Amino acid sequence: MSKRLRSSEVCADCSGPDPSWASVNRGTFICDECCGVHRSLGRHVSQVRHLKHAPWPPTLLQMVETLYNNGANSIWEHSLLDPASVMSGRRKANPQDKVHPNKAEFIRAKYQMLAFVHRLPCRDDDSVTAKDLSKQLHSSVRTGNLETCLRLLSLGAQANFFHPEKGNTPLHVASKAGQILQAELLAVYGADPGTQDSSGKTPVDYARQGGHHELAERLVEIQYELTDRLAFYLCGRKPDHKNGQHFIIPQMADSSLDLSELAKAAKKKLQSLSNHLFEELAMDVYDEVDRRETDAVWLATQNHSTLVTETTVVPFLPVNPEYSSTRNQGRQKLARFNAHEFATLVIDILSDAKRRQQGSPLSGSKDNVELILKTISNQHSVESQDNDQPDYDSVASDEDTDLEATASKANRQKSLDSDLSDGPVTVQEFMEVKNALVASEAKIQQLMKASRLEKQNSTPESDYDNTPNDTDLDDTGSGRKGRQRSVVWQGDGSVPDTAEPHAAPSPLLPSTEDVIRKTEQITKNIQELLRAAQENKHDSYIPCSERIHVAVTEMAALFPKKPKSDTVRTSLRLLTSSAYRLQSECKKTLPGDPGPPTDIQLVTQQVIQCAYDIAKAAKQLVTITTKENNN
């Protein structure tokens, strides 16, 4: 939904002009720089959404706008408005402040520590205070005063509070009164539209009885928000709840793939989880979907220059202190699933959510499931084996988010495919490549002529260039004329090793300078693609992807047909398979493509993910060759 910002609107945290993001649960608008800090805190602290490039239920956007325009920010900065705070030297951030440490420290104090929120007088029994606040919330939601309710929620009122005398929750009250914006606010803070009152009625029932049909429909959407968001992430469609369709289960391509024993065991484990543990896993996957989607919007909307600043993407889910360390580590490992693995996990969660809601018994499923749950659903045994070498730091801040550095500790136990395709590359990783390029630039120029002479004498062939041509794509259904069968991409996301079985593994690797030179070309082409995404030049996607493919092919050609190193082989597979998946995604922008209408935002999200998978693999190859050639 398009949002037209007024010129008077400023960032709630630094007062910078033209904020383009919203913190939904805080009722504020924020700028790009402050948004990066919000994201590093996690959704349990701030739920961010782009005002123009993210889908907004109209009443949810109206709720945030109402809070912003009615001074919700003063709730979070209450004590800063006191003249005494100026005397003490406390002040809010300003647009000229550096992100780190100035803006970051202020935003953490404001939202994570709630350092400036008005404090109630201390009482001996905190539970009584929380109960009193919740009762006030219960009575306040029948009015339209959103900021009063947000203030009560900020002080500890419970959105799902069950009033012992009234026999219902605040959401029941808001629904009976037809207060749709109050219902949106309560839902953001965890209110459940399916909760029954003492008479067995839900908030949806009260909304319908009162003739508040828009509210009733919205409450049903909120009830299915988790599964709707997962389905929309994969196929860009939502169920038709009005007509009784509550689930969409997307299908992956290549349903002929056999279920491995690992996949069968993983699916069985998922189905055997208690409802409580299944809900936890589903919520964690929802948070990961939000992280990936917001990353895609972030990368598509940023000025190209931000790729080489301190502003970064958030490479894995930040720590939630309310969760156990085991669960937090499992949540962070979700970032290591490549897009294909993550899509199969999402599909299976959707399938099992539908089964559980309908009360269907377990049966021998014939679905194509290649779930690689690994340690995520294994809450006990696997984690205990590698707790001495955690995959990620205990605190995931935006100042220490080098996913690869922390993930490498567990390389000896984890599959290479996961380690080398663990989500978007961070700007820090990008900078490492760029620094290496700058440092080697002079030497590259000296070696250029020698490299050309070498290649004229002996042009290596590569078994990694398995990108199908247009005819092949049409045959498999992923081309322009073929049927769109895959919600993410065609095939299993891997490139078969077509080297002759009798060929001896070669230990020879190309020179670091050659690899860096090709990586630089790939990087330039990726940056060009990101600029096209940012400027909504969708007709540039295909030529950009073709240039990336050519650069990838040239880089793969530097390496032996059958490298001795498994790590090199896996990196090359990721590099080339991501390149042809990128081409497949970009072709969806062509007019007249059969199948469902193209959701350009969904395509852009997948294009950016593929591009960063390529950048990730290229960086891996630079690292590997540098290390090997220095030994």
Short mmCIF file of C-alpha atoms in Angstrom, two decimals, residues 10-503:
data_model
loop_
_atom_site.label_atom_id
_atom_site.label_comp_id
_atom_site.label_asym_id
_atom_site.label_seq_id
_atom_site.Cartn_x
_atom_site.Cartn_y
_atom_site.Cartn_z
CA VAL A 10 10.34 13.33 11.14
CA CYS A 11 12.13 10.29 12.54
CA ALA A 12 10.96 9.61 16.09
CA ASP A 13 14.49 8.77 17.24
CA CYS A 14 16.78 11.36 15.60
CA SER A 15 14.30 13.91 14.11
CA GLY A 16 15.72 13.30 10.63
CA PRO A 17 13.40 14.26 7.72
CA ASP A 18 11.22 11.94 5.65
CA PRO A 19 11.16 8.72 7.70
CA SER A 20 10.39 5.76 5.44
CA TRP A 21 9.95 2.98 8.04
CA ALA A 22 7.51 2.39 10.89
CA SER A 23 7.97 0.64 14.21
CA VAL A 24 4.54 -0.98 14.37
CA ASN A 25 4.46 -1.89 18.06
CA ARG A 26 5.96 1.46 19.14
CA GLY A 27 3.66 3.60 17.00
CA THR A 28 6.50 5.62 15.48
CA PHE A 29 8.02 6.48 12.11
CA ILE A 30 11.79 6.10 11.77
CA CYS A 31 14.53 6.83 9.23
CA ASP A 32 16.75 4.31 7.41
CA GLU A 33 19.69 4.61 9.79
CA CYS A 34 17.61 4.27 12.95
CA CYS A 35 15.69 1.40 11.36
CA GLY A 36 18.95 -0.56 11.05
CA VAL A 37 19.40 -0.31 14.81
CA HIS A 38 15.76 -1.28 15.44
CA ARG A 39 16.21 -4.40 13.33
CA SER A 40 19.30 -5.43 15.28
CA LEU A 41 17.25 -5.39 18.49
CA GLY A 42 14.80 -8.03 17.22
CA ARG A 43 11.04 -8.13 16.65
CA HIS A 44 10.41 -8.64 20.36
CA VAL A 45 11.65 -5.06 20.81
CA SER A 46 10.60 -3.37 17.56
CA GLN A 47 8.55 -4.64 14.62
CA VAL A 48 9.66 -2.60 11.61
CA ARG A 49 7.91 -2.31 8.26
CA HIS A 50 8.63 -0.11 5.25
CA LEU A 51 5.92 2.49 4.71
CA LYS A 52 5.86 2.22 0.91
CA HIS A 53 7.38 -1.12 -0.08
CA ALA A 54 5.72 -3.54 2.34
CA PRO A 55 2.12 -4.82 2.27
CA TRP A 56 -0.02 -3.05 4.88
CA PRO A 57 -3.50 -4.04 6.04
CA PRO A 58 -5.17 -0.61 5.81
CA THR A 59 -6.34 -0.52 9.43
CA LEU A 60 -2.90 -1.53 10.74
CA LEU A 61 -1.31 1.41 8.92
CA GLN A 62 -4.10 3.66 10.19
CA MET A 63 -3.38 2.50 13.74
CA VAL A 64 0.33 3.37 13.47
CA GLU A 65 -0.42 6.73 11.85
CA THR A 66 -2.92 7.57 14.60
CA LEU A 67 -0.40 6.75 17.32
CA TYR A 68 2.36 8.75 15.61
CA ASN A 69 0.14 11.78 15.07
CA ASN A 70 -1.11 11.70 18.66
CA GLY A 71 2.29 11.78 20.27
CA ALA A 72 3.01 8.11 20.92
CA ASN A 73 6.71 8.96 20.86
CA SER A 74 6.31 10.93 24.10
CA ILE A 75 5.52 7.61 25.82
CA TRP A 76 8.98 6.31 25.02
CA GLU A 77 10.72 9.66 25.69
CA HIS A 78 8.68 10.81 28.71
CA SER A 79 11.55 11.74 31.02
CA LEU A 80 13.46 13.46 28.20
CA LEU A 81 10.67 16.04 28.05
CA ASP A 82 11.47 17.03 31.65
CA PRO A 83 13.68 20.17 31.73
CA ALA A 84 15.77 18.43 34.40
CA SER A 85 16.92 15.90 31.79
CA VAL A 86 18.57 18.69 29.83
CA MET A 87 20.38 19.80 32.97
CA SER A 88 21.61 16.25 33.51
CA GLY A 89 23.03 16.11 30.00
CA ARG A 90 20.57 13.50 28.70
CA ARG A 91 19.32 14.18 25.19
CA LYS A 92 17.89 12.32 22.22
CA ALA A 93 19.90 11.61 19.10
CA ASN A 94 20.00 14.05 16.20
CA PRO A 95 20.38 13.47 12.44
CA GLN A 96 24.08 14.40 12.47
CA ASP A 97 24.99 11.84 15.14
CA LYS A 98 26.89 8.74 14.07
CA VAL A 99 24.89 5.52 13.99
CA HIS A 100 27.48 3.90 16.27
CA PRO A 101 27.68 4.56 19.07
CA ASN A 102 25.38 7.61 19.36
CA LYS A 103 22.11 6.62 17.70
CA ALA A 104 22.46 2.95 18.57
CA GLU A 105 22.99 3.62 22.28
CA PHE A 106 20.06 6.03 22.42
CA ILE A 107 17.68 3.66 20.62
CA ARG A 108 18.66 0.74 22.85
CA ALA A 109 18.09 2.84 25.96
CA LYS A 110 14.77 4.09 24.62
CA TYR A 111 13.16 0.83 23.48
CA GLN A 112 15.14 -2.03 25.00
CA MET A 113 15.84 -0.62 28.45
CA LEU A 114 12.73 1.66 28.48
CA ALA A 115 14.99 4.17 30.20
CA PHE A 116 12.78 7.18 29.50
CA VAL A 117 9.31 5.68 30.08
CA HIS A 118 7.27 7.15 32.95
CA ARG A 119 7.67 4.91 35.99
CA LEU A 120 4.84 4.17 38.38
CA PRO A 121 5.46 4.53 42.12
CA CYS A 122 7.11 1.38 43.46
CA ARG A 123 4.81 -1.10 45.16
CA ASP A 124 5.61 -4.21 47.09
CA ASP A 125 3.38 -6.44 44.98
CA ASP A 126 4.24 -6.00 41.31
CA SER A 127 1.58 -8.51 40.23
CA VAL A 128 -1.15 -6.33 41.69
CA THR A 129 0.20 -3.37 39.72
CA ALA A 130 0.18 -5.39 36.48
CA LYS A 131 -3.37 -6.54 37.26
CA ASP A 132 -4.50 -2.96 37.90
CA LEU A 133 -2.94 -1.80 34.64
CA SER A 134 -4.59 -4.65 32.75
CA LYS A 135 -7.98 -3.74 34.23
CA GLN A 136 -7.47 -0.15 33.11
CA LEU A 137 -6.61 -1.43 29.63
CA HIS A 138 -9.74 -3.60 29.69
CA SER A 139 -11.94 -0.54 30.25
CA SER A 140 -9.98 1.83 27.98
CA VAL A 141 -10.22 -0.16 24.74
CA ARG A 142 -13.92 0.61 24.32
CA THR A 143 -12.86 4.18 23.49
CA GLY A 144 -10.81 5.43 20.55
CA ASN A 145 -7.91 6.69 22.68
CA LEU A 146 -5.08 4.58 21.31
CA GLU A 147 -2.22 6.40 23.03
CA THR A 148 -3.73 5.74 26.49
CA CYS A 149 -3.82 2.01 25.74
CA LEU A 150 -0.28 2.06 24.35
CA ARG A 151 0.89 3.81 27.52
CA LEU A 152 -0.75 1.10 29.66
CA LEU A 153 0.82 -1.63 27.51
CA SER A 154 4.23 0.05 27.83
CA LEU A 155 3.89 -0.08 31.62
CA GLY A 156 3.08 -3.78 31.70
CA ALA A 157 -0.64 -4.21 31.01
CA GLN A 158 -1.38 -7.60 29.44
CA ALA A 159 -3.16 -7.66 26.08
CA ASN A 160 -4.57 -11.14 26.79
CA PHE A 161 -5.68 -10.30 30.35
CA PHE A 162 -8.81 -12.27 31.32
CA HIS A 163 -10.95 -10.09 33.58
CA PRO A 164 -12.12 -12.30 36.47
CA GLU A 165 -15.33 -10.34 37.09
CA LYS A 166 -16.24 -9.50 33.49
CA GLY A 167 -15.26 -12.92 32.16
CA ASN A 168 -13.59 -11.67 28.97
CA THR A 169 -10.45 -10.04 27.52
CA PRO A 170 -9.74 -6.51 26.25
CA LEU A 171 -10.10 -7.78 22.68
CA HIS A 172 -13.64 -8.95 23.44
CA VAL A 173 -14.45 -5.45 24.70
CA ALA A 174 -12.88 -3.67 21.73
CA SER A 175 -14.64 -5.99 19.28
CA LYS A 176 -18.05 -5.49 20.90
CA ALA A 177 -17.51 -1.71 20.69
CA GLY A 178 -16.35 -1.90 17.07
CA GLN A 179 -12.96 -0.35 17.89
CA ILE A 180 -10.95 -1.75 15.00
CA LEU A 181 -7.80 0.29 15.67
CA GLN A 182 -7.77 -0.82 19.32
CA ALA A 183 -8.11 -4.41 18.07
CA GLU A 184 -5.08 -3.87 15.80
CA LEU A 185 -3.03 -2.51 18.71
CA LEU A 186 -4.02 -5.36 21.03
CA ALA A 187 -3.18 -7.93 18.34
CA VAL A 188 0.26 -6.38 17.81
CA TYR A 189 0.85 -6.93 21.54
CA GLY A 190 -0.25 -10.56 21.36
CA ALA A 191 -4.02 -10.58 21.88
CA ASP A 192 -5.59 -13.78 20.53
CA PRO A 193 -8.76 -13.39 18.39
CA GLY A 194 -9.62 -17.02 19.12
CA THR A 195 -9.87 -16.65 22.91
CA GLN A 196 -13.26 -17.56 24.32
CA ASP A 197 -14.99 -15.58 27.04
CA SER A 198 -16.95 -17.11 29.92
CA SER A 199 -19.86 -17.63 27.52
CA GLY A 200 -17.73 -19.44 24.97
CA LYS A 201 -17.75 -16.54 22.48
CA THR A 202 -14.70 -15.17 20.65
CA PRO A 203 -13.96 -11.54 19.70
CA VAL A 204 -14.92 -12.51 16.13
CA ASP A 205 -18.38 -13.54 17.38
CA TYR A 206 -18.90 -10.18 19.10
CA ALA A 207 -17.78 -8.22 16.06
CA ARG A 208 -20.25 -10.11 13.85
CA GLN A 209 -23.08 -9.73 16.35
CA GLY A 210 -22.46 -5.99 16.48
CA GLY A 211 -22.52 -5.66 12.71
CA HIS A 212 -18.83 -4.72 12.59
CA HIS A 213 -18.13 -6.81 9.51
CA GLU A 214 -14.82 -5.22 8.53
CA LEU A 215 -13.53 -5.80 12.05
CA ALA A 216 -14.75 -9.41 12.04
CA GLU A 217 -12.98 -10.12 8.75
CA ARG A 218 -9.80 -8.46 9.99
CA LEU A 219 -9.85 -10.50 13.21
CA VAL A 220 -10.04 -13.71 11.15
CA GLU A 221 -7.02 -12.51 9.14
CA ILE A 222 -5.14 -11.79 12.37
CA GLN A 223 -6.00 -15.28 13.61
CA TYR A 224 -4.29 -16.78 10.56
CA GLU A 225 -1.55 -14.17 10.26
CA LEU A 226 1.31 -16.60 10.84
CA THR A 227 0.34 -19.15 8.19
CA ASP A 228 -0.82 -16.41 5.80
CA ARG A 229 2.57 -14.68 6.03
CA LEU A 230 4.43 -17.94 5.37
CA ALA A 231 2.30 -18.76 2.33
CA PHE A 232 2.61 -15.23 0.92
CA TYR A 233 6.38 -15.40 1.33
CA LEU A 234 6.54 -18.38 -1.03
CA CYS A 235 3.82 -17.77 -3.60
CA GLY A 236 2.62 -14.18 -3.20
CA ARG A 237 -0.98 -15.23 -2.46
CA LYS A 238 -3.14 -15.33 0.63
CA PRO A 239 -6.08 -17.64 1.44
CA ASP A 240 -9.66 -16.48 0.82
CA HIS A 241 -10.86 -16.49 4.41
CA LYS A 242 -14.26 -15.00 3.48
CA ASN A 243 -15.08 -18.16 1.52
CA GLY A 244 -13.72 -20.55 4.11
CA GLN A 245 -10.26 -21.12 2.61
CA HIS A 246 -7.84 -20.72 5.51
CA PHE A 247 -4.67 -22.34 4.18
CA ILE A 248 -2.59 -22.26 1.01
CA ILE A 249 0.03 -24.99 0.77
CA PRO A 250 2.46 -24.09 -2.06
CA GLN A 251 4.04 -26.93 -4.01
CA MET A 252 7.72 -27.25 -4.84
CA ALA A 253 8.90 -28.34 -8.26
CA ASP A 254 10.53 -31.72 -8.82
CA SER A 255 8.06 -33.71 -6.77
CA SER A 256 9.71 -36.83 -8.16
CA LEU A 257 12.66 -36.44 -5.81
CA ASP A 258 12.95 -39.34 -3.42
CA LEU A 259 12.66 -38.75 0.28
CA SER A 260 15.95 -39.41 1.97
CA GLU A 261 16.06 -41.12 5.33
CA LEU A 262 17.12 -37.82 6.87
CA ALA A 263 14.13 -36.03 5.32
CA LYS A 264 11.73 -38.74 6.47
CA ALA A 265 13.12 -38.58 9.99
CA ALA A 266 12.92 -34.78 9.99
CA LYS A 267 9.30 -34.78 8.84
CA LYS A 268 8.38 -37.39 11.43
CA LYS A 269 10.08 -35.34 14.13
CA LEU A 270 8.21 -32.21 13.05
CA GLN A 271 4.90 -34.04 13.18
CA SER A 272 5.68 -35.56 16.57
CA LEU A 273 6.38 -32.20 18.24
CA SER A 274 3.89 -31.20 20.90
CA ASN A 275 1.57 -28.38 19.89
CA HIS A 276 3.53 -26.04 22.15
CA LEU A 277 6.91 -26.84 20.57
CA PHE A 278 5.40 -26.79 17.08
CA GLU A 279 3.98 -23.32 17.75
CA GLU A 280 7.39 -22.15 18.96
CA LEU A 281 9.08 -23.45 15.81
CA ALA A 282 6.39 -21.88 13.61
CA MET A 283 6.81 -18.52 15.35
CA ASP A 284 10.58 -18.71 14.91
CA VAL A 285 10.19 -19.44 11.19
CA TYR A 286 7.73 -16.51 10.98
CA ASP A 287 10.39 -14.24 12.48
CA GLU A 288 12.94 -15.56 9.96
CA VAL A 289 10.53 -14.87 7.09
CA ASP A 290 10.15 -11.33 8.41
CA ARG A 291 13.94 -10.95 8.58
CA ARG A 292 14.43 -12.17 5.01
CA GLU A 293 11.60 -10.07 3.58
CA THR A 294 12.73 -6.94 5.40
CA ASP A 295 16.31 -7.55 4.24
CA ALA A 296 15.06 -7.71 0.66
CA VAL A 297 13.13 -4.45 1.02
CA TRP A 298 16.10 -2.87 2.78
CA LEU A 299 18.53 -3.80 0.00
CA ALA A 300 16.13 -2.77 -2.76
CA THR A 301 15.41 0.66 -1.26
CA GLN A 302 18.84 1.75 -0.09
CA ASN A 303 21.03 4.08 -2.05
CA HIS A 304 23.86 2.07 -3.59
CA SER A 305 26.43 3.92 -1.46
CA THR A 306 25.02 2.36 1.71
CA LEU A 307 26.58 -0.94 0.67
CA VAL A 308 29.95 0.43 1.69
CA THR A 309 28.96 2.21 4.91
CA GLU A 310 28.51 1.01 8.46
CA THR A 311 24.84 0.28 7.76
CA THR A 312 24.30 -3.46 7.35
CA VAL A 313 21.65 -6.06 6.86
CA VAL A 314 20.78 -8.24 9.85
CA PRO A 315 22.26 -11.66 8.96
CA PHE A 316 20.43 -13.75 11.58
CA LEU A 317 17.74 -13.37 14.21
CA PRO A 318 18.85 -11.29 17.21
CA VAL A 319 18.77 -12.87 20.66
CA ASN A 320 15.48 -12.75 22.55
CA PRO A 321 16.37 -12.85 26.27
CA GLU A 322 12.99 -14.38 27.09
CA TYR A 323 13.91 -17.53 25.17
CA SER A 324 16.32 -20.25 26.24
CA SER A 325 19.82 -20.28 24.78
CA THR A 326 18.92 -23.50 22.94
CA ARG A 327 15.97 -21.86 21.25
CA ASN A 328 17.96 -18.73 20.42
CA GLN A 329 20.68 -20.81 18.77
CA GLY A 330 18.05 -22.72 16.80
CA ARG A 331 16.50 -19.45 15.66
CA GLN A 332 19.86 -18.15 14.47
CA LYS A 333 20.57 -21.33 12.54
CA LEU A 334 17.48 -20.69 10.41
CA ALA A 335 19.56 -18.08 8.56
CA ARG A 336 21.86 -20.86 7.33
CA PHE A 337 19.10 -22.49 5.28
CA ASN A 338 19.44 -21.55 1.65
CA ALA A 339 16.24 -20.42 -0.07
CA HIS A 340 15.34 -23.92 -1.28
CA GLU A 341 15.84 -25.56 2.10
CA PHE A 342 13.94 -22.79 3.84
CA ALA A 343 11.04 -23.04 1.39
CA THR A 344 10.65 -26.77 2.06
CA LEU A 345 10.68 -26.11 5.81
CA VAL A 346 7.98 -23.44 5.40
CA ILE A 347 5.83 -25.75 3.27
CA ASP A 348 6.00 -28.51 5.83
CA ILE A 349 5.08 -26.18 8.67
CA LEU A 350 2.08 -24.99 6.66
CA SER A 351 1.06 -28.59 5.93
CA ASP A 352 1.34 -29.64 9.54
CA ALA A 353 -0.39 -26.50 10.83
CA LYS A 354 -3.38 -27.35 8.62
CA ARG A 355 -3.31 -30.98 9.78
CA ARG A 356 -3.21 -29.98 13.44
CA GLN A 357 -6.02 -27.45 13.14
CA GLN A 358 -8.25 -29.92 11.34
CA GLY A 359 -7.39 -32.65 13.82
CA SER A 360 -6.22 -35.01 11.07
CA PRO A 361 -4.25 -38.07 12.22
CA LEU A 362 -0.71 -38.70 11.05
CA SER A 363 -0.52 -40.56 7.78
CA GLY A 364 2.12 -41.69 5.35
CA SER A 365 2.60 -38.48 3.39
CA LYS A 366 3.63 -38.56 -0.25
CA ASP A 367 4.47 -34.84 -0.27
CA ASN A 368 7.82 -33.80 -1.60
CA VAL A 369 9.61 -32.94 1.60
CA GLU A 370 13.33 -32.29 1.79
CA LEU A 371 13.28 -30.77 5.24
CA ILE A 372 16.68 -30.31 6.73
CA LEU A 373 15.60 -29.40 10.25
CA LYS A 374 19.00 -30.42 11.60
CA THR A 375 19.30 -29.10 15.12
CA ILE A 376 16.41 -26.70 14.96
CA SER A 377 13.62 -29.02 16.07
CA ASN A 378 16.00 -31.23 18.00
CA GLN A 379 15.73 -29.42 21.30
CA HIS A 380 17.87 -31.83 23.27
CA SER A 381 20.35 -34.27 21.79
CA VAL A 382 22.11 -32.43 18.96
CA GLU A 383 22.47 -29.15 20.82
CA SER A 384 24.14 -30.88 23.73
CA GLN A 385 26.77 -32.26 21.37
CA ASP A 386 28.03 -28.90 20.14
CA ASN A 387 27.23 -26.43 22.89
CA ASP A 388 30.95 -26.08 23.48
CA GLN A 389 31.20 -24.57 20.00
CA PRO A 390 28.12 -22.38 19.53
CA ASP A 391 27.38 -21.40 15.93
CA TYR A 392 26.70 -17.79 16.80
CA ASP A 393 27.51 -15.30 19.52
CA SER A 394 25.18 -15.15 22.51
CA VAL A 395 24.35 -11.55 21.65
CA ALA A 396 23.55 -10.73 18.04
CA SER A 397 24.11 -7.01 17.70
CA ASP A 398 24.44 -4.94 14.58
CA GLU A 399 28.04 -4.22 15.58
CA ASP A 400 29.01 -7.89 15.62
CA THR A 401 27.09 -9.66 12.89
CA ASP A 402 29.64 -11.45 10.77
CA LEU A 403 27.68 -14.62 10.29
CA GLU A 404 30.44 -16.48 8.51
CA ALA A 405 33.08 -15.88 11.16
CA THR A 406 30.91 -17.28 13.92
CA ALA A 407 29.41 -20.07 11.85
CA SER A 408 32.82 -21.37 10.82
CA LYS A 409 33.41 -22.70 14.33
CA ALA A 410 31.08 -25.60 13.64
CA ASN A 411 32.20 -26.41 10.11
CA ARG A 412 33.43 -29.86 11.03
CA GLN A 413 29.95 -30.93 12.10
CA LYS A 414 27.75 -29.09 9.62
CA SER A 415 27.16 -29.73 5.93
CA LEU A 416 29.14 -27.64 3.49
CA ASP A 417 26.02 -26.64 1.58
CA SER A 418 24.57 -25.00 4.68
CA ASP A 419 27.76 -23.25 5.67
CA LEU A 420 28.22 -21.76 2.22
CA SER A 421 24.64 -20.58 1.68
CA ASP A 422 23.62 -19.08 4.97
CA GLY A 423 21.61 -16.11 3.77
CA PRO A 424 22.44 -12.64 2.53
CA VAL A 425 26.03 -11.52 2.60
CA THR A 426 26.73 -8.78 5.12
CA VAL A 427 28.27 -5.46 4.21
CA GLN A 428 31.22 -6.43 6.37
CA GLU A 429 31.80 -9.44 4.11
CA PHE A 430 31.35 -7.24 1.06
CA MET A 431 33.97 -4.89 2.44
CA GLU A 432 36.41 -7.75 2.99
CA VAL A 433 36.17 -8.60 -0.69
CA LYS A 434 36.48 -4.95 -1.71
CA ASN A 435 39.50 -4.43 0.53
CA ALA A 436 41.15 -7.45 -1.00
CA LEU A 437 40.40 -6.06 -4.44
CA VAL A 438 41.92 -2.68 -3.64
CA ALA A 439 45.00 -4.26 -2.09
CA SER A 440 45.55 -6.43 -5.16
CA GLU A 441 44.68 -3.90 -7.83
CA ALA A 442 48.24 -2.93 -8.72
CA LYS A 443 49.36 -6.53 -8.84
CA ILE A 444 46.37 -7.49 -10.98
CA GLN A 445 47.32 -4.93 -13.61
CA GLN A 446 50.81 -6.44 -13.83
CA LEU A 447 49.42 -9.95 -14.21
CA MET A 448 46.74 -9.12 -16.76
CA LYS A 449 48.92 -9.69 -19.82
CA ALA A 450 50.41 -12.86 -18.43
CA SER A 451 46.96 -14.20 -17.59
CA ARG A 452 45.72 -13.51 -21.12
CA LEU A 453 48.71 -15.33 -22.65
CA GLU A 454 48.11 -18.28 -20.35
CA LYS A 455 44.48 -18.49 -21.35
CA GLN A 456 45.29 -18.33 -25.06
CA ASN A 457 47.59 -21.31 -24.68
CA SER A 458 45.28 -23.34 -22.50
CA THR A 459 41.65 -22.42 -21.96
CA PRO A 460 40.30 -24.60 -19.15
CA GLU A 461 36.89 -26.11 -19.47
CA SER A 462 34.60 -26.44 -16.51
CA ASP A 463 31.97 -28.93 -15.51
CA TYR A 464 30.31 -26.32 -13.33
CA ASP A 465 28.69 -24.40 -16.14
CA ASN A 466 25.45 -26.35 -16.21
CA THR A 467 23.14 -23.43 -16.85
CA PRO A 468 20.44 -24.64 -19.22
CA ASN A 469 19.83 -22.61 -22.37
CA ASP A 470 16.44 -21.20 -23.26
CA THR A 471 15.36 -24.45 -24.86
CA ASP A 472 16.29 -26.44 -21.79
CA LEU A 473 14.45 -24.02 -19.57
CA ASP A 474 11.33 -24.35 -21.68
CA ASP A 475 11.55 -28.14 -21.50
CA THR A 476 11.72 -28.12 -17.72
CA GLY A 477 8.92 -25.64 -17.29
CA SER A 478 10.90 -22.72 -15.94
CA GLY A 479 11.34 -20.85 -19.21
CA ARG A 480 9.16 -18.21 -20.78
CA LYS A 481 6.99 -20.72 -22.64
CA GLY A 482 6.97 -23.36 -19.94
CA ARG A 483 4.57 -23.86 -17.08
CA GLN A 484 5.46 -22.19 -13.76
CA ARG A 485 5.61 -25.09 -11.38
CA SER A 486 7.95 -23.84 -8.70
CA VAL A 487 7.21 -21.27 -6.05
CA VAL A 488 10.89 -20.48 -5.68
CA TRP A 489 12.77 -21.93 -8.63
CA GLN A 490 12.94 -25.02 -10.76
CA GLY A 491 15.04 -27.98 -9.77
CA ASP A 492 16.67 -28.83 -6.49
CA GLY A 493 19.01 -25.87 -6.46
CA SER A 494 22.14 -27.89 -7.06
CA VAL A 495 24.35 -28.42 -10.09
CA PRO A 496 25.21 -32.04 -10.88
CA ASP A 497 28.85 -32.98 -10.98
CA THR A 498 29.27 -34.02 -14.63
CA ALA A 499 33.00 -34.58 -14.60
CA GLU A 500 34.08 -37.93 -15.93
CA PRO A 501 34.01 -40.50 -13.13
CA HIS A 502 37.53 -41.62 -13.95
CA ALA A 503 39.01 -38.11 -13.88
#
